[in-house]
Amino acid sequence: MQDRLRQELSARWRMTSTSRAASEAGQSIVTAQFAWIEPEVAQWAATVPDGLLDADVWLTPTAL
């Protein structure tokens, strides 16, 4: 999963960084920091099993 994120990092997906960690139970977790989420990213992320991807988005819409 992190390899796919890195492949797309410079190509199309507006990510600022990726990293790996492990949960207390030893489950691998990939964190990806995005400037914003494109529809393609959201569709792909929906296929990743729960708990494996921590997507951090720093530009989000706000209500006026």
PDB file of C-alpha atoms in Angstrom:
ATOM      1  CA  MET A   1       0.000   0.000   0.000  1.00  0.00           C
ATOM      2  CA  GLN A   2       2.749   2.499   0.833  1.00  0.00           C
ATOM      3  CA  ASP A   3       4.459   1.657  -2.476  1.00  0.00           C
ATOM      4  CA  ARG A   4       1.262   2.599  -4.360  1.00  0.00           C
ATOM      5  CA  LEU A   5       1.057   5.853  -2.422  1.00  0.00           C
ATOM      6  CA  ARG A   6       4.687   6.675  -3.222  1.00  0.00           C
ATOM      7  CA  GLN A   7       4.179   5.890  -6.930  1.00  0.00           C
ATOM      8  CA  GLU A   8       1.292   8.334  -7.063  1.00  0.00           C
ATOM      9  CA  LEU A   9       2.942  10.940  -4.807  1.00  0.00           C
ATOM     10  CA  SER A  10       4.740  12.800  -7.568  1.00  0.00           C
ATOM     11  CA  ALA A  11       2.404  11.763 -10.363  1.00  0.00           C
ATOM     12  CA  ARG A  12      -1.177  12.773  -9.534  1.00  0.00           C
ATOM     13  CA  TRP A  13      -2.147  12.576  -5.892  1.00  0.00           C
ATOM     14  CA  ARG A  14      -1.412  15.745  -3.907  1.00  0.00           C
ATOM     15  CA  MET A  15       0.391  14.126  -0.951  1.00  0.00           C
ATOM     16  CA  THR A  16       2.920  15.893   1.202  1.00  0.00           C
ATOM     17  CA  SER A  17       4.307  12.769   2.918  1.00  0.00           C
ATOM     18  CA  THR A  18       3.796   9.125   3.801  1.00  0.00           C
ATOM     19  CA  SER A  19       4.966   7.090   6.786  1.00  0.00           C
ATOM     20  CA  ARG A  20       4.508   3.684   8.397  1.00  0.00           C
ATOM     21  CA  ALA A  21       3.695   2.738  11.945  1.00  0.00           C
ATOM     22  CA  ALA A  22       2.197  -0.148  13.876  1.00  0.00           C
ATOM     23  CA  SER A  23      -0.806  -0.277  16.169  1.00  0.00           C
ATOM     24  CA  GLU A  24      -0.539  -1.596  19.713  1.00  0.00           C
ATOM     25  CA  ALA A  25      -1.730  -4.951  18.342  1.00  0.00           C
ATOM     26  CA  GLY A  26       1.086  -4.954  15.765  1.00  0.00           C
ATOM     27  CA  GLN A  27      -1.092  -4.069  12.758  1.00  0.00           C
ATOM     28  CA  SER A  28       0.760  -2.067  10.106  1.00  0.00           C
ATOM     29  CA  ILE A  29      -0.680   1.399   9.452  1.00  0.00           C
ATOM     30  CA  VAL A  30       0.260   3.753   6.618  1.00  0.00           C
ATOM     31  CA  THR A  31      -0.254   7.463   7.180  1.00  0.00           C
ATOM     32  CA  ALA A  32      -0.573   9.700   4.133  1.00  0.00           C
ATOM     33  CA  GLN A  33      -0.816  13.455   4.381  1.00  0.00           C
ATOM     34  CA  PHE A  34      -2.793  14.995   1.539  1.00  0.00           C
ATOM     35  CA  ALA A  35      -3.206  18.619   0.565  1.00  0.00           C
ATOM     36  CA  TRP A  36      -6.703  17.636  -0.608  1.00  0.00           C
ATOM     37  CA  ILE A  37      -8.469  14.473  -1.723  1.00  0.00           C
ATOM     38  CA  GLU A  38      -9.196  13.809  -5.393  1.00  0.00           C
ATOM     39  CA  PRO A  39     -12.125  11.485  -6.256  1.00  0.00           C
ATOM     40  CA  GLU A  40      -9.688   8.813  -7.491  1.00  0.00           C
ATOM     41  CA  VAL A  41      -7.924   8.803  -4.109  1.00  0.00           C
ATOM     42  CA  ALA A  42     -11.214   8.513  -2.223  1.00  0.00           C
ATOM     43  CA  GLN A  43     -12.301   5.596  -4.438  1.00  0.00           C
ATOM     44  CA  TRP A  44      -8.995   3.778  -3.895  1.00  0.00           C
ATOM     45  CA  ALA A  45      -8.977   4.474  -0.130  1.00  0.00           C
ATOM     46  CA  ALA A  46     -12.465   2.964   0.142  1.00  0.00           C
ATOM     47  CA  THR A  47     -10.985  -0.382  -0.997  1.00  0.00           C
ATOM     48  CA  VAL A  48      -8.344  -0.429   1.768  1.00  0.00           C
ATOM     49  CA  PRO A  49      -9.370  -2.505   4.817  1.00  0.00           C
ATOM     50  CA  ASP A  50     -10.325  -0.483   7.911  1.00  0.00           C
ATOM     51  CA  GLY A  51      -7.423   0.513  10.117  1.00  0.00           C
ATOM     52  CA  LEU A  52      -4.660   0.185   7.496  1.00  0.00           C
ATOM     53  CA  LEU A  53      -4.720   3.726   6.093  1.00  0.00           C
ATOM     54  CA  ASP A  54      -4.693   6.947   8.092  1.00  0.00           C
ATOM     55  CA  ALA A  55      -5.415   9.731   5.578  1.00  0.00           C
ATOM     56  CA  ASP A  56      -4.687  13.182   6.955  1.00  0.00           C
ATOM     57  CA  VAL A  57      -6.145  15.977   4.794  1.00  0.00           C
ATOM     58  CA  TRP A  58      -5.080  19.516   5.619  1.00  0.00           C
ATOM     59  CA  LEU A  59      -7.211  21.516   3.143  1.00  0.00           C
ATOM     60  CA  THR A  60     -10.874  20.953   3.856  1.00  0.00           C
ATOM     61  CA  PRO A  61     -13.963  22.952   2.922  1.00  0.00           C
ATOM     62  CA  THR A  62     -15.534  25.152   5.540  1.00  0.00           C
ATOM     63  CA  ALA A  63     -19.073  26.393   5.895  1.00  0.00           C
ATOM     64  CA  LEU A  64     -19.545  30.099   5.261  1.00  0.00           C
TER      65      LEU A  64
END
